[in-house]
């Protein structure tokens, strides 16, 4: 891709972009042997597909509908990204297909400590949390609860595993949700940020979080425990 004149991303090394002289864009992102090619430079996109077909054996699947567990649905109002099939597969794999759905991903009154009553299998816990982390790419509603259960990946107890199952039960009732990137005439960028005050009962550290909207569409979000103990709530 570099030989074709594309620039490799510094934050994401699997992303390659090319801007034409008239400001149009062609972007390509690759994961092993799966590729997404998008942009508004249709001429360049057609050229690079022809070039790739010469060097590699490829199959053009036209408009993207499914990519690495992410489903894509388009309409005249915009595009929806969801992981419904992935969620249902995780529920089936963990034996939670018939569980009773939960209204929230975490008990608002729950306080998880670093230790608990009975330890659980670390490998199993790691796999479950890893799947939830991947699900949070399209589900900002579970970002905080996933960040909490991720803190106990090296020494999980039953209380921590129950919190993971609570997230799965929440997803059971909301498996069809996703991100809607709508068509809009707005051209604003909005950022919302907040932090709790010494919210962790284990080490009294705060958890900060933010979300960013570009043109009224949610594009980035994060929930993360701060690395040091905050001395004030600013």
Coordinates of N, CA and C in Angstrom, one line a residue:
X1 N 0.8 -1.2 0.0 CA 0.0 0.0 0.0 C 0.9 1.3 0.0
X2 N 2.0 1.2 0.7 CA 2.9 2.3 0.7 C 3.5 2.6 -0.7
X3 N 3.8 1.5 -1.5 CA 4.2 1.6 -2.8 C 3.2 2.2 -3.7
X4 N 1.9 2.1 -3.4 CA 0.8 2.7 -4.1 C 0.6 4.2 -3.8
X5 N 1.4 4.7 -2.8 CA 1.3 6.1 -2.5 C 0.4 6.3 -1.3
X6 N 0.0 5.3 -0.6 CA -0.8 5.4 0.6 C 0.0 5.7 1.9
X7 N -0.6 6.4 2.8 CA 0.1 6.8 4.0 C -0.4 5.8 5.1
X8 N 0.5 5.2 5.8 CA 0.2 4.3 6.9 C -0.2 5.1 8.2
X9 N -1.2 4.7 8.9 CA -1.6 5.4 10.1 C -0.6 5.2 11.2
X10 N -0.4 6.2 12.0 CA 0.5 6.1 13.1 C -0.2 5.5 14.4
X11 N -1.4 5.8 14.6 CA -2.2 5.2 15.7 C -2.7 3.8 15.4
X12 N -3.1 3.6 14.2 CA -3.6 2.3 13.7 C -2.8 1.9 12.5
X13 N -1.8 1.0 12.7 CA -0.9 0.7 11.6 C -1.6 -0.2 10.5
X14 N -2.8 -0.6 10.7 CA -3.5 -1.4 9.7 C -4.3 -0.4 8.8
X15 N -4.3 0.9 9.0 CA -5.1 1.8 8.2 C -4.1 2.6 7.2
X16 N -4.6 2.6 6.0 CA -3.8 3.3 4.9 C -4.8 4.3 4.2
X17 N -4.3 5.5 4.0 CA -5.1 6.5 3.4 C -4.4 7.2 2.3
X18 N -5.2 7.7 1.3 CA -4.6 8.5 0.2 C -5.6 9.7 -0.1
X19 N -5.1 10.9 -0.1 CA -5.8 12.1 -0.5 C -5.5 12.5 -1.9
X20 N -6.4 12.7 -2.8 CA -6.2 13.1 -4.1 C -6.0 14.6 -4.2
X21 N -5.6 15.2 -5.3 CA -5.4 16.6 -5.5 C -6.6 17.4 -5.2
X22 N -7.8 16.9 -5.5 CA -9.0 17.6 -5.3 C -9.6 17.4 -4.0
X23 N -8.8 16.8 -3.0 CA -9.3 16.6 -1.7 C -10.1 15.4 -1.4
X24 N -10.3 14.5 -2.4 CA -11.1 13.3 -2.1 C -10.2 12.3 -1.4
X25 N -10.9 11.3 -0.7 CA -10.2 10.4 0.1 C -10.5 8.9 -0.3
X26 N -9.4 8.1 -0.2 CA -9.6 6.7 -0.3 C -8.9 6.1 1.0
X27 N -9.6 5.2 1.7 CA -9.0 4.7 2.9 C -9.2 3.1 2.9
X28 N -8.1 2.5 3.3 CA -8.1 1.0 3.3 C -7.7 0.5 4.7
X29 N -8.4 -0.4 5.3 CA -8.0 -1.0 6.6 C -8.0 -2.5 6.4
X30 N -7.0 -3.2 7.0 CA -6.9 -4.6 6.7 C -6.7 -5.3 8.1
X31 N -7.3 -6.5 8.2 CA -7.1 -7.3 9.4 C -6.9 -8.7 8.8
X32 N -5.7 -9.2 8.9 CA -5.3 -10.5 8.3 C -5.6 -10.5 6.8
X33 N -6.7 -11.2 6.4 CA -7.1 -11.3 5.0 C -8.4 -10.6 4.8
X34 N -8.9 -9.8 5.7 CA -10.2 -9.1 5.5 C -9.9 -7.6 5.3
X35 N -10.4 -7.0 4.3 CA -10.1 -5.6 4.0 C -11.4 -4.8 3.8
X36 N -11.3 -3.6 4.3 CA -12.4 -2.6 4.1 C -11.8 -1.5 3.2
X37 N -12.4 -1.2 2.1 CA -12.0 0.0 1.3 C -13.2 0.9 1.2
X38 N -12.9 2.2 1.6 CA -14.0 3.2 1.5 C -13.5 4.5 1.2
X39 N -14.4 5.5 1.1 CA -14.0 6.9 0.7 C -14.9 7.4 -0.3
X40 N -14.5 8.7 -0.8 CA -15.3 9.3 -1.8 C -14.6 9.4 -3.1
X41 N -13.4 8.9 -3.2 CA -12.6 8.9 -4.4 C -12.8 7.6 -5.1
X42 N -13.9 7.5 -5.9 CA -14.3 6.2 -6.5 C -13.3 5.8 -7.6
X43 N -12.7 6.7 -8.2 CA -11.7 6.4 -9.3 C -10.5 5.7 -8.6
X44 N -10.0 6.2 -7.5 CA -8.8 5.6 -6.9 C -9.2 4.3 -6.2
X45 N -10.4 4.2 -5.7 CA -10.8 2.9 -5.1 C -10.9 1.8 -6.2
X46 N -11.4 2.1 -7.4 CA -11.4 1.2 -8.4 C -10.0 0.8 -8.9
X47 N -9.1 1.8 -8.9 CA -7.7 1.5 -9.3 C -7.0 0.6 -8.4
X48 N -7.2 0.8 -7.1 CA -6.4 0.0 -6.1 C -7.0 -1.4 -6.0
X49 N -8.3 -1.5 -6.3 CA -8.9 -2.9 -6.3 C -8.3 -3.7 -7.5
X50 N -8.1 -3.0 -8.6 CA -7.5 -3.7 -9.8 C -6.1 -4.1 -9.5
X51 N -5.4 -3.2 -8.8 CA -4.0 -3.5 -8.5 C -3.9 -4.6 -7.5
X52 N -4.7 -4.7 -6.5 CA -4.7 -5.8 -5.5 C -5.1 -7.1 -6.2
X53 N -6.0 -7.0 -7.2 CA -6.4 -8.3 -7.8 C -5.2 -8.9 -8.7
X54 N -4.3 -8.0 -9.1 CA -3.1 -8.5 -9.8 C -2.2 -9.2 -8.9
X55 N -1.9 -8.6 -7.7 CA -0.9 -9.1 -6.8 C -1.4 -10.2 -5.9
X56 N -2.8 -10.2 -5.6 CA -3.3 -11.2 -4.7 C -4.6 -11.8 -5.3
X57 N -5.0 -12.9 -4.7 CA -6.3 -13.5 -5.1 C -7.4 -12.9 -4.1
X58 N -8.2 -12.0 -4.7 CA -9.2 -11.4 -3.8 C -10.6 -11.6 -4.3
X59 N -11.6 -11.3 -3.5 CA -13.0 -11.4 -3.8 C -13.7 -10.1 -3.4
X60 N -14.3 -9.4 -4.3 CA -14.9 -8.2 -4.0 C -16.4 -8.5 -3.5
X61 N -16.7 -8.2 -2.3 CA -18.0 -8.5 -1.7 C -18.9 -7.3 -1.8
X62 N -18.5 -6.2 -2.5 CA -19.3 -5.0 -2.7 C -19.5 -4.3 -1.4
X63 N -20.7 -3.8 -1.1 CA -21.0 -3.0 0.1 C -20.8 -3.9 1.3
X64 N -20.2 -3.4 2.4 CA -20.0 -4.2 3.6 C -21.3 -4.4 4.3
X65 N -21.4 -5.7 4.7 CA -22.6 -6.1 5.5 C -22.2 -6.8 6.8
X66 N -21.0 -7.4 6.8 CA -20.5 -8.1 8.0 C -19.0 -8.0 8.0
X67 N -18.4 -7.7 9.2 CA -17.0 -7.6 9.3 C -16.5 -7.9 10.7
X68 N -15.8 -9.0 10.9 CA -15.3 -9.3 12.2 C -16.3 -9.3 13.3
X69 N -17.5 -9.9 13.1 CA -18.5 -9.9 14.1 C -19.4 -8.7 14.1
X70 N -19.1 -7.7 13.3 CA -19.9 -6.4 13.3 C -20.8 -6.4 12.1
X71 N -22.1 -6.3 12.3 CA -23.1 -6.2 11.3 C -23.3 -4.7 10.9
X72 N -23.5 -4.5 9.6 CA -23.7 -3.2 9.0 C -25.0 -3.2 8.2
X73 N -25.9 -2.2 8.6 CA -27.2 -2.1 7.9 C -27.3 -0.6 7.5
X74 N -27.7 -0.4 6.2 CA -27.8 0.9 5.7 C -29.3 1.2 5.3
X75 N -29.6 2.5 5.5 CA -30.9 3.0 5.1 C -30.8 4.4 4.6
X76 N -31.8 5.0 4.2 CA -31.8 6.4 3.7 C -31.5 7.4 4.9
X77 N -31.6 6.9 6.1 CA -31.3 7.8 7.3 C -29.9 7.7 7.8
X78 N -29.2 6.7 7.3 CA -27.8 6.5 7.8 C -27.4 5.1 7.8
X79 N -26.4 4.8 8.7 CA -25.9 3.4 8.8 C -25.8 3.0 10.2
X80 N -26.2 1.7 10.5 CA -26.3 1.2 11.8 C -25.2 0.1 11.9
X81 N -24.4 0.1 13.0 CA -23.4 -0.9 13.3 C -23.8 -1.6 14.5
X82 N -23.9 -2.9 14.5 CA -24.3 -3.7 15.7 C -23.5 -5.0 15.7
X83 N -23.6 -5.7 16.8 CA -23.0 -7.0 17.0 C -24.0 -8.0 17.5
X84 N -25.2 -8.0 17.0 CA -26.2 -8.8 17.5 C -25.9 -10.3 17.4
X85 N -25.4 -10.8 16.2 CA -25.0 -12.2 16.1 C -23.9 -12.6 17.0
X86 N -22.9 -11.7 17.2 CA -21.8 -12.0 18.1 C -22.3 -12.1 19.5
X87 N -23.2 -11.3 19.9 CA -23.8 -11.3 21.3 C -24.5 -12.6 21.5
X88 N -25.4 -13.0 20.5 CA -26.1 -14.3 20.6 C -25.2 -15.5 20.7
X89 N -24.1 -15.4 19.9 CA -23.1 -16.5 20.0 C -22.5 -16.6 21.3
X90 N -22.1 -15.5 21.9 CA -21.5 -15.5 23.3 C -22.5 -16.0 24.3
X91 N -23.7 -15.6 24.2 CA -24.7 -16.1 25.2 C -24.9 -17.6 25.0
X92 N -24.9 -18.1 23.8 CA -25.0 -19.5 23.6 C -23.8 -20.3 24.1
X93 N -22.6 -19.7 23.9 CA -21.4 -20.4 24.3 C -21.3 -20.4 25.8
X94 N -21.8 -19.4 26.5 CA -21.7 -19.4 28.0 C -22.9 -20.0 28.6
X95 N -23.9 -20.5 27.9 CA -25.1 -21.1 28.4 C -26.1 -20.1 29.0
X96 N -26.1 -18.9 28.5 CA -27.0 -17.9 29.0 C -28.1 -17.5 28.0
X97 N -28.3 -18.3 27.0 CA -29.3 -18.0 25.9 C -30.7 -17.9 26.6
X98 N -31.0 -18.7 27.6 CA -32.3 -18.6 28.2 C -32.3 -17.8 29.5
X99 N -31.3 -17.0 29.8 CA -31.3 -16.3 31.0 C -32.3 -15.2 31.1
X100 N -32.6 -14.7 32.3 CA -33.5 -13.6 32.4 C -32.8 -12.3 32.2
X101 N -33.2 -11.4 31.3 CA -32.5 -10.2 31.0 C -32.4 -9.3 32.2
X102 N -31.4 -8.5 32.3 CA -31.2 -7.5 33.4 C -31.4 -6.1 32.8
X103 N -31.9 -5.2 33.6 CA -32.3 -3.8 33.1 C -31.0 -3.0 32.9
X104 N -30.0 -3.2 33.7 CA -28.8 -2.4 33.7 C -27.6 -3.4 33.6
X105 N -26.4 -2.9 33.0 CA -25.3 -3.8 32.9 C -24.6 -4.0 34.3
X106 N -24.9 -3.2 35.3 CA -24.2 -3.4 36.6 C -25.2 -2.9 37.7
X107 N -25.2 -3.6 38.8 CA -25.9 -3.2 39.9 C -25.4 -1.8 40.4
X108 N -26.2 -0.7 40.4 CA -25.7 0.6 40.8 C -25.2 0.6 42.2
X109 N -25.6 -0.3 43.1 CA -25.1 -0.3 44.5 C -24.0 -1.3 44.7
X110 N -23.6 -2.0 43.6 CA -22.5 -3.0 43.8 C -21.2 -2.3 44.0
X111 N -20.4 -2.9 45.0 CA -19.0 -2.5 45.2 C -18.1 -3.7 45.2
X112 N -17.3 -3.7 44.1 CA -16.4 -4.9 43.9 C -15.1 -4.6 44.5
X113 N -14.7 -5.5 45.4 CA -13.4 -5.5 46.0 C -12.3 -6.3 45.2
X114 N -11.1 -6.1 45.6 CA -10.0 -6.8 44.9 C -10.0 -8.3 45.2
X115 N -10.6 -8.7 46.4 CA -10.7 -10.1 46.7 C -12.2 -10.4 47.0
X116 N -12.4 -11.8 47.0 CA -13.8 -12.2 47.2 C -13.8 -13.5 48.0
X117 N -14.9 -14.2 48.0 CA -15.0 -15.4 48.8 C -14.4 -16.6 48.2
X118 N -14.7 -16.9 46.9 CA -14.3 -18.1 46.2 C -13.6 -17.7 44.9
X119 N -12.3 -18.1 44.6 CA -11.7 -17.8 43.4 C -12.3 -18.6 42.2
X120 N -12.2 -18.1 41.0 CA -12.8 -18.8 39.8 C -11.6 -19.0 38.8
X121 N -11.9 -19.8 37.8 CA -10.9 -20.1 36.8 C -10.5 -18.8 36.0
X122 N -9.2 -18.5 36.1 CA -8.7 -17.2 35.5 C -8.8 -17.2 34.0
X123 N -8.5 -18.4 33.4 CA -8.6 -18.5 31.9 C -10.0 -18.2 31.4
X124 N -11.0 -18.8 32.0 CA -12.4 -18.6 31.6 C -12.8 -17.1 31.8
X125 N -12.4 -16.6 32.9 CA -12.7 -15.2 33.2 C -12.1 -14.3 32.1
X126 N -10.8 -14.5 31.8 CA -10.1 -13.7 30.8 C -10.8 -13.8 29.4
X127 N -11.3 -15.0 29.0 CA -11.9 -15.1 27.8 C -13.3 -14.3 27.7
X128 N -14.0 -14.4 28.8 CA -15.3 -13.7 28.9 C -15.1 -12.2 28.8
X129 N -14.2 -11.7 29.6 CA -14.0 -10.3 29.6 C -13.4 -9.8 28.3
X130 N -12.6 -10.6 27.7 CA -12.1 -10.3 26.4 C -13.2 -10.1 25.3
X131 N -14.2 -11.0 25.4 CA -15.3 -10.9 24.5 C -16.1 -9.6 24.8
X132 N -16.3 -9.3 26.0 CA -17.0 -8.1 26.4 C -16.3 -6.8 25.9
X133 N -14.9 -6.8 26.0 CA -14.1 -5.7 25.6 C -14.4 -5.5 24.1
X134 N -14.4 -6.6 23.3 CA -14.6 -6.5 21.9 C -16.1 -6.0 21.6
X135 N -17.0 -6.4 22.4 CA -18.4 -6.0 22.2 C -18.5 -4.5 22.5
X136 N -17.7 -3.9 23.4 CA -17.8 -2.5 23.7 C -17.4 -1.6 22.6
X137 N -16.9 -2.2 21.5 CA -16.5 -1.3 20.3 C -17.8 -0.7 19.7
X138 N -18.9 -1.4 19.9 CA -20.2 -0.8 19.4 C -21.2 -0.6 20.5
X139 N -20.8 -0.8 21.7 CA -21.8 -0.7 22.8 C -21.2 0.2 23.9
X140 N -21.3 1.5 23.8 CA -20.8 2.4 24.8 C -21.6 2.3 26.1
X141 N -22.8 1.7 26.1 CA -23.6 1.5 27.3 C -23.0 0.5 28.3
X142 N -22.0 -0.3 27.8 CA -21.4 -1.3 28.7 C -19.9 -0.9 29.0
X143 N -19.5 0.3 28.5 CA -18.1 0.6 28.6 C -17.6 0.7 30.1
X144 N -18.5 1.3 31.0 CA -18.0 1.5 32.4 C -18.0 0.1 33.1
X145 N -19.0 -0.7 32.9 CA -19.1 -2.0 33.6 C -18.0 -2.9 33.1
X146 N -17.6 -2.8 31.9 CA -16.6 -3.7 31.3 C -15.2 -3.2 31.9
X147 N -15.1 -1.9 32.0 CA -13.8 -1.4 32.6 C -13.6 -1.8 34.1
X148 N -14.8 -1.9 34.8 CA -14.7 -2.4 36.2 C -14.3 -3.8 36.3
X149 N -15.0 -4.7 35.5 CA -14.6 -6.2 35.6 C -13.3 -6.5 35.1
X150 N -12.8 -5.6 34.2 CA -11.4 -5.8 33.6 C -10.3 -5.6 34.7
X151 N -10.6 -4.9 35.8 CA -9.6 -4.7 36.8 C -9.3 -5.9 37.6
X152 N -10.1 -7.0 37.5 CA -9.8 -8.2 38.3 C -9.5 -9.4 37.4
X153 N -8.9 -9.1 36.2 CA -8.6 -10.2 35.3 C -7.5 -11.2 35.8
X154 N -6.6 -10.7 36.7 CA -5.5 -11.6 37.1 C -5.8 -12.4 38.3
X155 N -6.9 -12.0 39.0 CA -7.2 -12.7 40.3 C -8.7 -12.6 40.5
X156 N -9.5 -13.3 39.6 CA -11.0 -13.1 39.7 C -11.6 -14.0 40.8
X157 N -12.7 -13.5 41.4 CA -13.5 -14.3 42.4 C -14.9 -14.4 41.9
X158 N -15.7 -15.2 42.6 CA -17.1 -15.4 42.2 C -17.9 -14.1 42.0
X159 N -17.6 -13.1 42.9 CA -18.3 -11.8 42.8 C -18.0 -11.1 41.5
X160 N -16.8 -11.2 41.1 CA -16.4 -10.6 39.8 C -17.1 -11.3 38.6
X161 N -17.1 -12.7 38.7 CA -17.7 -13.5 37.6 C -19.2 -13.2 37.5
X162 N -19.8 -13.0 38.7 CA -21.3 -12.7 38.7 C -21.5 -11.3 38.1
X163 N -20.6 -10.4 38.2 CA -20.7 -9.1 37.6 C -20.6 -9.2 36.1
X164 N -19.7 -10.1 35.6 CA -19.6 -10.4 34.2 C -20.9 -11.0 33.6
X165 N -21.5 -11.9 34.4 CA -22.8 -12.5 33.9 C -23.9 -11.5 34.0
X166 N -23.8 -10.5 34.9 CA -24.8 -9.5 34.9 C -24.8 -8.7 33.6
X167 N -23.6 -8.4 33.1 CA -23.4 -7.7 31.8 C -24.0 -8.5 30.6
X168 N -23.8 -9.9 30.7 CA -24.3 -10.7 29.7 C -25.8 -10.8 29.7
X169 N -26.4 -10.8 30.9 CA -27.9 -10.8 31.1 C -28.5 -9.4 30.6
X170 N -27.7 -8.4 30.7 CA -28.2 -7.1 30.2 C -28.1 -7.1 28.7
X171 N -27.1 -7.7 28.1 CA -27.0 -7.8 26.6 C -28.1 -8.7 26.1
X172 N -28.5 -9.7 26.9 CA -29.6 -10.6 26.4 C -30.8 -9.8 26.0
X173 N -31.1 -8.8 26.8 CA -32.3 -8.0 26.6 C -32.1 -6.8 25.6
X174 N -30.8 -6.5 25.3 CA -30.5 -5.4 24.4 C -29.6 -5.8 23.3
X175 N -29.7 -7.0 22.8 CA -28.7 -7.5 21.8 C -28.9 -6.9 20.5
X176 N -30.0 -6.2 20.2 CA -30.2 -5.6 18.9 C -29.7 -4.1 18.8
X177 N -29.2 -3.6 19.9 CA -28.8 -2.2 20.0 C -27.4 -2.1 19.2
X178 N -27.1 -0.8 18.8 CA -25.9 -0.6 18.2 C -25.7 0.9 18.0
X179 N -24.8 1.3 17.1 CA -24.5 2.7 16.8 C -25.1 3.1 15.5
X180 N -25.8 4.2 15.6 CA -26.5 4.8 14.4 C -25.7 6.0 13.9
X181 N -25.1 5.9 12.8 CA -24.4 7.1 12.2 C -25.4 7.7 11.2
X182 N -26.1 8.8 11.6 CA -27.1 9.3 10.8 C -26.6 10.4 9.8
X183 N -27.4 10.6 8.8 CA -27.1 11.7 7.8 C -27.6 13.0 8.4
X184 N -26.8 14.0 8.5 CA -27.2 15.2 9.1 C -26.5 16.4 8.4
X185 N -27.1 17.5 8.6 CA -26.5 18.8 8.1 C -25.7 19.5 9.1
X186 N -25.7 18.9 10.4 CA -24.9 19.5 11.4 C -23.4 19.3 11.2
X187 N -22.6 20.3 11.5 CA -21.1 20.2 11.4 C -20.4 20.6 12.6
X188 N -20.9 20.1 13.8 CA -20.4 20.5 15.1 C -19.6 19.3 15.6
X189 N -18.7 19.6 16.5 CA -18.0 18.6 17.3 C -18.2 18.9 18.8
X190 N -18.8 17.9 19.5 CA -19.1 18.1 20.9 C -18.4 17.0 21.8
X191 N -17.9 17.4 22.9 CA -17.2 16.5 23.8 C -17.7 16.6 25.2
X192 N -18.1 15.5 25.8 CA -18.6 15.4 27.2 C -17.7 14.6 28.0
X193 N -17.3 15.1 29.2 CA -16.4 14.4 30.1 C -16.9 14.5 31.5
X194 N -16.5 13.5 32.3 CA -16.9 13.5 33.7 C -16.0 12.6 34.5
X195 N -15.9 12.7 35.8 CA -15.2 11.7 36.6 C -15.8 11.6 37.9
X196 N -15.9 10.4 38.5 CA -16.4 10.2 39.9 C -15.2 10.6 40.8
X197 N -15.6 10.8 42.1 CA -14.6 11.2 43.1 C -14.3 10.0 44.0
X198 N -13.0 9.5 43.8 CA -12.5 8.4 44.6 C -13.5 7.2 44.6
X199 N -14.0 6.9 43.4 CA -15.1 5.9 43.3 C -14.7 4.5 43.6
X200 N -13.5 4.1 43.5 CA -13.1 2.7 43.7 C -12.9 2.4 45.2
X201 N -13.6 1.4 45.7 CA -13.5 1.1 47.1 C -12.2 0.4 47.4
X202 N -11.5 -0.1 46.4 CA -10.3 -0.8 46.6 C -9.1 0.1 46.8
X203 N -8.9 1.1 46.0 CA -7.8 2.0 46.1 C -8.1 3.5 46.1
X204 N -9.4 3.8 46.1 CA -9.9 5.2 46.2 C -9.5 6.0 45.0
X205 N -9.3 5.4 43.9 CA -9.0 6.1 42.7 C -10.3 6.5 42.0
X206 N -10.2 7.6 41.2 CA -11.4 8.0 40.4 C -11.4 7.3 39.1
X207 N -12.6 7.3 38.5 CA -12.8 6.8 37.1 C -13.2 8.0 36.2
X208 N -12.5 8.2 35.2 CA -12.8 9.3 34.3 C -13.4 8.7 33.0
X209 N -14.3 9.5 32.4 CA -14.9 9.0 31.1 C -15.2 10.2 30.2
X210 N -15.3 9.9 28.9 CA -15.6 10.9 28.0 C -16.3 10.3 26.8
X211 N -17.0 11.1 26.0 CA -17.5 10.7 24.7 C -17.5 11.9 23.8
X212 N -17.3 11.6 22.5 CA -17.1 12.6 21.5 C -18.1 12.4 20.4
X213 N -18.8 13.5 20.0 CA -19.7 13.5 18.9 C -19.2 14.4 17.7
X214 N -19.1 13.8 16.6 CA -18.8 14.5 15.4 C -20.0 14.5 14.4
X215 N -20.5 15.7 14.1 CA -21.7 15.9 13.3 C -22.8 15.1 13.9
X216 N -23.0 15.3 15.2 CA -24.1 14.6 16.0 C -24.0 13.1 16.0
X217 N -22.8 12.5 15.7 CA -22.7 11.1 15.7 C -21.6 10.7 16.7
X218 N -21.9 9.7 17.6 CA -20.9 9.3 18.5 C -19.8 8.5 17.9
X219 N -18.5 9.0 18.1 CA -17.4 8.4 17.4 C -16.4 7.8 18.3
X220 N -16.2 8.4 19.5 CA -15.2 7.9 20.5 C -15.8 7.9 21.9
X221 N -15.4 7.0 22.7 CA -15.9 7.0 24.1 C -14.9 6.2 24.9
X222 N -14.8 6.5 26.2 CA -13.9 5.7 27.1 C -14.3 5.9 28.5
X223 N -14.1 4.8 29.3 CA -14.2 4.8 30.7 C -13.0 4.1 31.3
X224 N -12.2 4.9 32.1 CA -11.0 4.3 32.6 C -10.6 4.8 34.0
X225 N -10.2 3.9 34.9 CA -9.7 4.3 36.2 C -8.4 5.1 36.1
X226 N -8.3 6.2 36.8 CA -7.1 7.0 36.7 C -5.9 6.3 37.4
X227 N -4.7 6.6 36.9 CA -3.5 6.0 37.4 C -3.1 6.4 38.8
X228 N -3.5 7.5 39.3 CA -3.1 8.0 40.6 C -4.4 8.4 41.4
X229 N -4.2 8.6 42.7 CA -5.3 9.0 43.5 C -5.5 10.5 43.3
X230 N -6.7 11.0 42.9 CA -6.9 12.4 42.7 C -7.0 13.1 44.1
X231 N -6.4 14.3 44.1 CA -6.4 15.0 45.4 C -7.6 16.0 45.5
X232 N -8.3 16.2 44.4 CA -9.5 17.0 44.4 C -10.4 16.5 43.2
X233 N -11.6 17.0 43.1 CA -12.6 16.6 42.2 C -12.6 17.4 40.9
X234 N -11.6 18.2 40.6 CA -11.5 19.0 39.4 C -11.4 18.1 38.2

